[in-house]
Amino acid sequence: MCVPPDQIVRIYSTSGTAGTPAYIPLTASDLENWVLGSSRSYGASGITSGQRIVSTYNAGPFVAGAALAAFERLGLLHIPVGIGSTERLMRAVELLRPEAVALTPSYAAYAVEWADERGFDLRGSSVEHLLVAGEPGGGEPAFRTHLERSWGALVTEAMGVGDIGPSLFGECERKQGMHLGARGFVHMELIDHETGAIVEMQDGATGELVLTHLCHRAAPLLRFRTRDHVRVWTSPCKCGRTSPRLRCIGRTDDMLIVRGVNVFPAAIREVVSAFAPDVSGHILVRPQTPAVKQDPPLPVAVELGRGRAADSSLADAIRERLREVLIVQTRVDLVPWGSLERSEYKSKLVER
Ligand SMILES: [Zn+2]
């Protein structure tokens, strides 16, 4: 900690999914910078003052809570409903007629199934805009198209990094990656996650995202390795913003190496999703050993679409497509509709 304790106004916690939970102290100016950066990230999406937004995060002790203050800052009417009851979410959508909903991409997909089963007219609802965050997926073209068609709404994503700040990045209506909303507060770099060597920031470059606090006073971090594997763009965006953009490809924690090729489960899901409606879009990678390095073929459970029967030509087509696009040899096991776990928060893509 770099300031006297009496300057701390709030302490958040990390979720501790990748280790022991850590405490994150903030001064008033740290908190203000977080809210301002988040406001820029969410503002990029095109939501504007006077609109209503329903949020579904049980942020509680976590940094994501600070991002919610961005909604008031933007002049939105914020209606928090939390997670745990899709009934409550849909009642708020029906009765309070929000223009926007903030949720994880997994929950957005779950809500589509929920609405289908109950004959709830999602496309006919007031929702014009989904702001998705919390996990990769919202920027994957096939998955995004599925959500946009099913909700009848524009889908843009945002991304924060627990230890650095909430909603640091947010996508604009051009949907060409998330702009760095926290520009000036946070410096971004790319590195090769194995060697640590710096990767030059240019259009299309990929690597592990490394972030440095520039203005943080309470507990600034220097060159923090996020474990997020991202693709960046530095050329100006058609929206007029000049800040660099990125898309998260996956967590380096989830990455597997199959015969020398890096494979991210989220990338597998993206390829498989293109086979909808024959598939539901839910997948589960089931490595045969706990190690990162895997011998081919890599087993992947692919859930069938509603009312679809398993057929070996579909499995073959998916396997072939994965080989072409990701250069990975897989064993595709088709499993019945509804057999893979749904989540109101984040989806698990790997079963170790
Ligand atoms: Zn833009």
Short mmCIF file of C-alpha atoms and ligand atoms in Angstrom, two decimals:
data_model
loop_
_atom_site.label_atom_id
_atom_site.label_comp_id
_atom_site.label_asym_id
_atom_site.label_seq_id
_atom_site.Cartn_x
_atom_site.Cartn_y
_atom_site.Cartn_z
CA MET A 1 0.00 0.00 0.00
CA CYS A 2 1.37 3.39 -1.03
CA VAL A 3 -0.82 5.87 0.88
CA PRO A 4 -1.62 6.37 4.59
CA PRO A 5 -4.59 4.18 5.66
CA ASP A 6 -6.81 7.20 6.37
CA GLN A 7 -6.87 7.98 2.63
CA ILE A 8 -8.50 4.65 1.78
CA VAL A 9 -12.23 5.01 1.07
CA ARG A 10 -13.08 1.49 -0.10
CA ILE A 11 -11.67 -2.05 -0.18
CA TYR A 12 -12.76 -4.57 -2.79
CA SER A 13 -11.76 -8.24 -3.04
CA THR A 14 -10.77 -10.38 -5.99
CA SER A 15 -12.85 -13.52 -6.48
CA GLY A 16 -9.84 -15.74 -5.91
CA THR A 17 -10.71 -18.12 -8.75
CA ALA A 18 -7.04 -18.16 -9.79
CA GLY A 19 -5.58 -18.28 -6.27
CA THR A 20 -6.01 -16.64 -2.88
CA PRO A 21 -8.45 -13.69 -2.86
CA ALA A 22 -6.66 -10.35 -2.61
CA TYR A 23 -7.84 -7.05 -1.11
CA ILE A 24 -7.82 -4.00 -3.36
CA PRO A 25 -7.75 -0.67 -1.51
CA LEU A 26 -8.85 2.54 -3.25
CA THR A 27 -8.47 6.24 -2.53
CA ALA A 28 -11.27 8.59 -3.54
CA SER A 29 -9.37 9.56 -6.70
CA ASP A 30 -8.71 5.90 -7.57
CA LEU A 31 -12.43 5.22 -7.32
CA GLU A 32 -13.26 8.30 -9.38
CA ASN A 33 -10.85 7.17 -12.12
CA TRP A 34 -12.49 3.74 -12.16
CA VAL A 35 -15.94 5.24 -12.59
CA LEU A 36 -14.76 7.65 -15.29
CA GLY A 37 -12.94 4.90 -17.23
CA SER A 38 -15.98 2.61 -16.94
CA SER A 39 -18.25 5.44 -18.11
CA ARG A 40 -16.16 5.85 -21.25
CA SER A 41 -16.17 2.10 -21.87
CA TYR A 42 -19.93 1.76 -21.48
CA GLY A 43 -20.60 5.10 -23.17
CA ALA A 44 -18.80 3.82 -26.29
CA SER A 45 -21.62 1.31 -26.78
CA GLY A 46 -24.04 4.08 -27.72
CA ILE A 47 -26.32 3.93 -24.69
CA THR A 48 -27.33 7.46 -23.79
CA SER A 49 -28.70 9.61 -21.03
CA GLY A 50 -32.39 9.09 -20.34
CA GLN A 51 -32.38 5.39 -21.22
CA ARG A 52 -33.06 2.59 -18.75
CA ILE A 53 -30.69 -0.25 -18.02
CA VAL A 54 -31.28 -3.44 -16.06
CA SER A 55 -28.13 -4.97 -14.55
CA THR A 56 -27.80 -8.58 -13.42
CA TYR A 57 -24.53 -8.61 -11.50
CA ASN A 58 -24.29 -9.63 -7.87
CA ALA A 59 -21.12 -7.56 -7.63
CA GLY A 60 -21.06 -7.42 -3.81
CA PRO A 61 -17.42 -7.39 -2.69
CA PHE A 62 -15.98 -7.38 -6.21
CA VAL A 63 -14.56 -4.55 -8.30
CA ALA A 64 -17.35 -4.95 -10.88
CA GLY A 65 -19.53 -3.09 -8.36
CA ALA A 66 -17.64 0.13 -9.03
CA ALA A 67 -18.46 -0.13 -12.74
CA LEU A 68 -22.18 0.04 -11.97
CA ALA A 69 -21.68 3.64 -10.79
CA ALA A 70 -20.86 4.40 -14.44
CA PHE A 71 -24.52 3.93 -15.34
CA GLU A 72 -25.64 6.85 -13.16
CA ARG A 73 -22.67 8.85 -14.41
CA LEU A 74 -23.93 8.40 -17.96
CA GLY A 75 -27.36 9.61 -16.92
CA LEU A 76 -29.00 6.21 -17.28
CA LEU A 77 -31.80 4.98 -15.08
CA HIS A 78 -30.20 1.93 -13.45
CA ILE A 79 -32.38 -1.00 -12.34
CA PRO A 80 -30.29 -3.67 -10.56
CA VAL A 81 -32.02 -7.07 -10.43
CA GLY A 82 -29.03 -9.30 -9.59
CA ILE A 83 -28.67 -12.92 -10.66
CA GLY A 84 -30.55 -15.96 -9.39
CA SER A 85 -33.97 -15.26 -10.84
CA THR A 86 -34.59 -15.02 -14.58
CA GLU A 87 -38.26 -14.54 -13.70
CA ARG A 88 -37.32 -11.30 -11.90
CA LEU A 89 -35.15 -10.17 -14.84
CA MET A 90 -37.95 -10.73 -17.36
CA ARG A 91 -40.55 -9.09 -15.14
CA ALA A 92 -38.33 -5.99 -15.00
CA VAL A 93 -37.93 -6.10 -18.79
CA GLU A 94 -41.68 -6.42 -19.26
CA LEU A 95 -42.87 -3.84 -16.73
CA LEU A 96 -40.07 -1.26 -16.63
CA ARG A 97 -39.29 -1.40 -20.36
CA PRO A 98 -35.50 -0.87 -20.29
CA GLU A 99 -33.61 -0.10 -23.51
CA ALA A 100 -30.53 -1.99 -22.27
CA VAL A 101 -29.59 -5.02 -20.19
CA ALA A 102 -26.12 -5.65 -18.72
CA LEU A 103 -25.25 -9.33 -18.20
CA THR A 104 -22.71 -12.05 -19.00
CA PRO A 105 -22.87 -13.57 -22.49
CA SER A 106 -23.65 -16.94 -20.86
CA TYR A 107 -26.64 -15.47 -19.08
CA ALA A 108 -27.81 -13.71 -22.25
CA ALA A 109 -27.78 -17.12 -24.01
CA TYR A 110 -29.52 -18.81 -21.08
CA ALA A 111 -32.23 -16.14 -21.13
CA VAL A 112 -32.90 -16.96 -24.80
CA GLU A 113 -33.61 -20.60 -23.90
CA TRP A 114 -35.67 -19.52 -20.90
CA ALA A 115 -37.79 -17.24 -23.08
CA ASP A 116 -38.19 -19.92 -25.81
CA GLU A 117 -39.51 -22.44 -23.31
CA ARG A 118 -42.10 -20.02 -21.92
CA GLY A 119 -43.13 -18.29 -25.13
CA PHE A 120 -41.73 -14.98 -23.83
CA ASP A 121 -41.31 -12.58 -26.76
CA LEU A 122 -37.72 -11.43 -26.28
CA ARG A 123 -37.45 -9.93 -29.77
CA GLY A 124 -40.59 -7.92 -29.20
CA SER A 125 -39.35 -6.54 -25.87
CA SER A 126 -38.14 -2.97 -25.29
CA VAL A 127 -34.49 -4.12 -25.16
CA GLU A 128 -32.40 -2.63 -27.98
CA HIS A 129 -29.02 -3.15 -26.46
CA LEU A 130 -27.19 -5.89 -24.58
CA LEU A 131 -24.01 -4.92 -22.75
CA VAL A 132 -22.16 -8.15 -22.09
CA ALA A 133 -19.11 -8.58 -19.86
CA GLY A 134 -17.52 -10.95 -17.36
CA GLU A 135 -16.13 -13.59 -19.76
CA PRO A 136 -15.03 -13.89 -23.39
CA GLY A 137 -17.75 -14.69 -25.93
CA GLY A 138 -19.65 -11.49 -26.59
CA GLY A 139 -17.27 -10.61 -29.41
CA GLU A 140 -17.26 -14.02 -31.11
CA PRO A 141 -19.13 -13.41 -34.39
CA ALA A 142 -21.31 -16.56 -34.43
CA PHE A 143 -22.22 -16.27 -30.75
CA ARG A 144 -22.89 -12.54 -31.04
CA THR A 145 -25.13 -13.06 -34.08
CA HIS A 146 -27.10 -15.70 -32.17
CA LEU A 147 -27.66 -13.29 -29.26
CA GLU A 148 -28.49 -10.34 -31.53
CA ARG A 149 -31.07 -12.32 -33.53
CA SER A 150 -32.66 -13.90 -30.48
CA TRP A 151 -32.93 -10.68 -28.47
CA GLY A 152 -33.48 -8.38 -31.45
CA ALA A 153 -30.80 -6.15 -29.94
CA LEU A 154 -27.30 -4.82 -30.58
CA VAL A 155 -24.66 -6.70 -28.55
CA THR A 156 -21.47 -4.94 -27.43
CA GLU A 157 -18.97 -6.21 -24.91
CA ALA A 158 -16.92 -4.70 -22.11
CA MET A 159 -14.04 -6.11 -20.09
CA GLY A 160 -12.33 -5.37 -16.82
CA VAL A 161 -9.45 -7.00 -14.98
CA GLY A 162 -10.17 -7.58 -11.29
CA ASP A 163 -6.79 -6.47 -9.96
CA ILE A 164 -6.54 -3.39 -12.23
CA GLY A 165 -10.07 -2.04 -12.55
CA PRO A 166 -13.60 -2.74 -13.77
CA SER A 167 -14.77 -2.17 -17.38
CA LEU A 168 -11.40 -0.92 -18.60
CA PHE A 169 -12.42 -1.71 -22.18
CA GLY A 170 -15.70 -1.23 -24.01
CA GLU A 171 -16.86 -1.83 -27.53
CA CYS A 172 -18.38 0.86 -29.75
CA GLU A 173 -21.24 0.33 -32.21
CA ARG A 174 -18.74 -0.68 -34.92
CA LYS A 175 -18.08 -3.87 -32.93
CA GLN A 176 -14.44 -4.09 -34.01
CA GLY A 177 -12.98 -4.82 -30.59
CA MET A 178 -13.19 -3.08 -27.21
CA HIS A 179 -11.71 0.41 -26.91
CA LEU A 180 -9.45 1.19 -23.97
CA GLY A 181 -11.86 3.35 -21.96
CA ALA A 182 -9.33 3.65 -19.14
CA ARG A 183 -6.84 5.35 -21.48
CA GLY A 184 -4.59 7.64 -19.45
CA PHE A 185 -5.29 5.65 -16.26
CA VAL A 186 -3.89 2.36 -17.50
CA HIS A 187 -1.07 1.53 -19.89
CA MET A 188 -1.40 -1.61 -22.00
CA GLU A 189 1.23 -3.90 -23.48
CA LEU A 190 1.32 -7.33 -25.09
CA ILE A 191 3.81 -10.06 -24.28
CA ASP A 192 4.51 -13.59 -25.43
CA HIS A 193 3.07 -15.53 -22.51
CA GLU A 194 5.77 -18.20 -22.61
CA THR A 195 8.92 -16.11 -23.03
CA GLY A 196 7.69 -12.80 -21.58
CA ALA A 197 9.06 -10.99 -24.66
CA ILE A 198 7.26 -7.82 -25.70
CA VAL A 199 4.98 -8.16 -28.72
CA GLU A 200 4.70 -5.03 -30.83
CA MET A 201 1.25 -3.42 -30.66
CA GLN A 202 -0.09 -3.39 -34.20
CA ASP A 203 -3.26 -4.40 -36.00
CA GLY A 204 -3.92 -8.10 -35.50
CA ALA A 205 -1.12 -8.73 -32.97
CA THR A 206 -1.90 -11.32 -30.29
CA GLY A 207 -0.40 -12.02 -26.90
CA GLU A 208 -0.98 -11.87 -23.15
CA LEU A 209 -2.35 -8.53 -21.98
CA VAL A 210 -0.10 -6.71 -19.49
CA LEU A 211 -1.41 -3.63 -17.67
CA THR A 212 0.18 -0.88 -15.60
CA HIS A 213 -1.64 1.62 -13.38
CA LEU A 214 -0.67 5.19 -14.29
CA CYS A 215 -2.66 7.22 -11.75
CA HIS A 216 -3.60 4.69 -9.08
CA ARG A 217 -2.44 5.83 -5.65
CA ALA A 218 -3.47 3.22 -3.06
CA ALA A 219 -1.89 0.05 -4.46
CA PRO A 220 -0.64 0.64 -7.99
CA LEU A 221 0.44 -2.37 -10.02
CA LEU A 222 3.33 -2.35 -12.46
CA ARG A 223 3.22 -4.58 -15.53
CA PHE A 224 0.51 -6.84 -14.14
CA ARG A 225 0.07 -10.04 -16.16
CA THR A 226 -3.66 -10.44 -16.72
CA ARG A 227 -3.52 -14.03 -18.04
CA ASP A 228 -5.89 -12.86 -20.78
CA HIS A 229 -4.84 -13.76 -24.30
CA VAL A 230 -5.98 -10.94 -26.60
CA ARG A 231 -5.89 -9.66 -30.18
CA VAL A 232 -5.33 -5.89 -30.61
CA TRP A 233 -6.00 -3.20 -33.22
CA THR A 234 -4.26 0.17 -33.14
CA SER A 235 -5.54 1.81 -36.35
CA PRO A 236 -8.22 4.50 -35.87
CA CYS A 237 -11.75 3.18 -35.54
CA LYS A 238 -14.54 4.36 -37.86
CA CYS A 239 -16.36 5.63 -34.76
CA GLY A 240 -13.69 8.34 -34.40
CA ARG A 241 -12.13 7.01 -31.20
CA THR A 242 -8.36 6.72 -31.40
CA SER A 243 -7.78 4.45 -28.40
CA PRO A 244 -6.42 0.94 -29.09
CA ARG A 245 -8.94 -1.91 -29.25
CA LEU A 246 -8.76 -5.54 -28.24
CA ARG A 247 -10.76 -8.73 -28.16
CA CYS A 248 -10.15 -11.44 -25.57
CA ILE A 249 -9.44 -14.79 -27.18
CA GLY A 250 -9.33 -16.69 -23.89
CA ARG A 251 -7.65 -17.10 -20.53
CA THR A 252 -4.11 -18.43 -20.66
CA ASP A 253 -5.23 -20.61 -17.69
CA ASP A 254 -7.70 -22.36 -20.02
CA MET A 255 -5.24 -22.76 -22.86
CA LEU A 256 -4.22 -26.23 -23.98
CA ILE A 257 -1.34 -27.14 -26.25
CA VAL A 258 -2.15 -29.93 -28.67
CA ARG A 259 0.85 -31.07 -30.69
CA GLY A 260 2.49 -27.65 -30.43
CA VAL A 261 -0.66 -25.67 -31.28
CA ASN A 262 -2.22 -23.31 -28.70
CA VAL A 263 -5.93 -24.03 -28.36
CA PHE A 264 -8.43 -21.86 -26.49
CA PRO A 265 -11.77 -23.45 -25.54
CA ALA A 266 -13.58 -20.19 -26.40
CA ALA A 267 -12.20 -20.48 -29.96
CA ILE A 268 -13.53 -24.04 -30.17
CA ARG A 269 -16.95 -22.79 -29.05
CA GLU A 270 -16.87 -20.10 -31.73
CA VAL A 271 -16.20 -22.63 -34.51
CA VAL A 272 -18.82 -25.05 -33.19
CA SER A 273 -21.47 -22.30 -32.80
CA ALA A 274 -21.50 -21.81 -36.57
CA PHE A 275 -23.27 -25.21 -36.80
CA ALA A 276 -26.39 -23.85 -35.04
CA PRO A 277 -29.28 -24.73 -35.04
CA ASP A 278 -27.93 -28.31 -35.32
CA VAL A 279 -25.95 -27.53 -32.15
CA SER A 280 -26.95 -25.49 -29.10
CA GLY A 281 -23.65 -23.59 -28.85
CA HIS A 282 -22.72 -25.23 -25.53
CA ILE A 283 -19.45 -27.16 -25.52
CA LEU A 284 -17.17 -28.73 -22.92
CA VAL A 285 -13.54 -29.57 -23.58
CA ARG A 286 -12.55 -32.69 -21.63
CA PRO A 287 -8.75 -33.06 -21.62
CA GLN A 288 -7.56 -36.58 -20.83
CA THR A 289 -4.89 -35.41 -18.39
CA PRO A 290 -4.57 -32.35 -16.11
CA ALA A 291 -1.53 -31.13 -18.07
CA VAL A 292 -1.51 -28.17 -20.46
CA LYS A 293 0.09 -30.27 -23.19
CA GLN A 294 -2.38 -32.78 -24.63
CA ASP A 295 -2.01 -35.60 -27.09
CA PRO A 296 -4.49 -35.54 -29.98
CA PRO A 297 -7.32 -36.11 -30.41
CA LEU A 298 -8.68 -33.61 -27.88
CA PRO A 299 -12.13 -34.75 -26.63
CA VAL A 300 -14.83 -32.11 -27.04
CA ALA A 301 -18.45 -32.61 -25.96
CA VAL A 302 -20.77 -30.69 -28.30
CA GLU A 303 -24.39 -30.25 -27.29
CA LEU A 304 -27.02 -30.83 -29.97
CA GLY A 305 -29.68 -28.25 -30.76
CA ARG A 306 -33.18 -28.65 -29.35
CA GLY A 307 -34.94 -31.63 -30.96
CA ARG A 308 -31.86 -32.67 -32.98
CA ALA A 309 -30.60 -36.24 -33.05
CA ALA A 310 -26.94 -37.25 -33.02
CA ASP A 311 -25.62 -38.07 -36.45
CA SER A 312 -22.11 -39.04 -37.31
CA SER A 313 -21.87 -36.81 -40.38
CA LEU A 314 -22.47 -33.75 -38.15
CA ALA A 315 -19.73 -34.85 -35.75
CA ASP A 316 -17.40 -35.40 -38.71
CA ALA A 317 -18.20 -31.98 -40.17
CA ILE A 318 -17.48 -30.24 -36.85
CA ARG A 319 -14.25 -32.18 -36.36
CA GLU A 320 -13.15 -31.30 -39.91
CA ARG A 321 -13.98 -27.60 -39.42
CA LEU A 322 -12.03 -27.48 -36.13
CA ARG A 323 -9.06 -29.04 -37.88
CA GLU A 324 -9.21 -26.48 -40.71
CA VAL A 325 -9.71 -23.38 -38.57
CA LEU A 326 -7.76 -24.14 -35.39
CA ILE A 327 -5.38 -26.80 -36.74
CA VAL A 328 -6.31 -29.12 -33.89
CA GLN A 329 -7.32 -32.75 -33.99
CA THR A 330 -10.40 -33.37 -31.85
CA ARG A 331 -12.80 -36.16 -30.96
CA VAL A 332 -16.29 -34.67 -31.17
CA ASP A 333 -18.85 -36.33 -28.89
CA LEU A 334 -22.39 -35.13 -29.58
CA VAL A 335 -24.44 -34.96 -26.38
CA PRO A 336 -28.20 -34.38 -26.01
CA TRP A 337 -29.81 -30.95 -25.73
CA GLY A 338 -29.79 -29.70 -22.15
CA SER A 339 -27.06 -32.05 -20.91
CA LEU A 340 -24.30 -29.43 -20.50
CA GLU A 341 -24.52 -27.06 -17.56
CA ARG A 342 -26.12 -23.61 -18.06
CA SER A 343 -24.92 -20.61 -16.12
CA GLU A 344 -26.42 -17.31 -15.02
CA TYR A 345 -22.86 -16.12 -14.62
CA LYS A 346 -19.81 -17.55 -16.38
CA SER A 347 -19.68 -20.74 -18.43
CA LYS A 348 -17.16 -23.45 -17.68
CA LEU A 349 -15.59 -24.52 -20.98
CA VAL A 350 -12.98 -27.00 -19.72
CA GLU A 351 -13.46 -29.98 -17.43
CA ARG A 352 -10.15 -31.02 -15.92
ZN ZN B 1 -14.86 2.45 -32.28
#
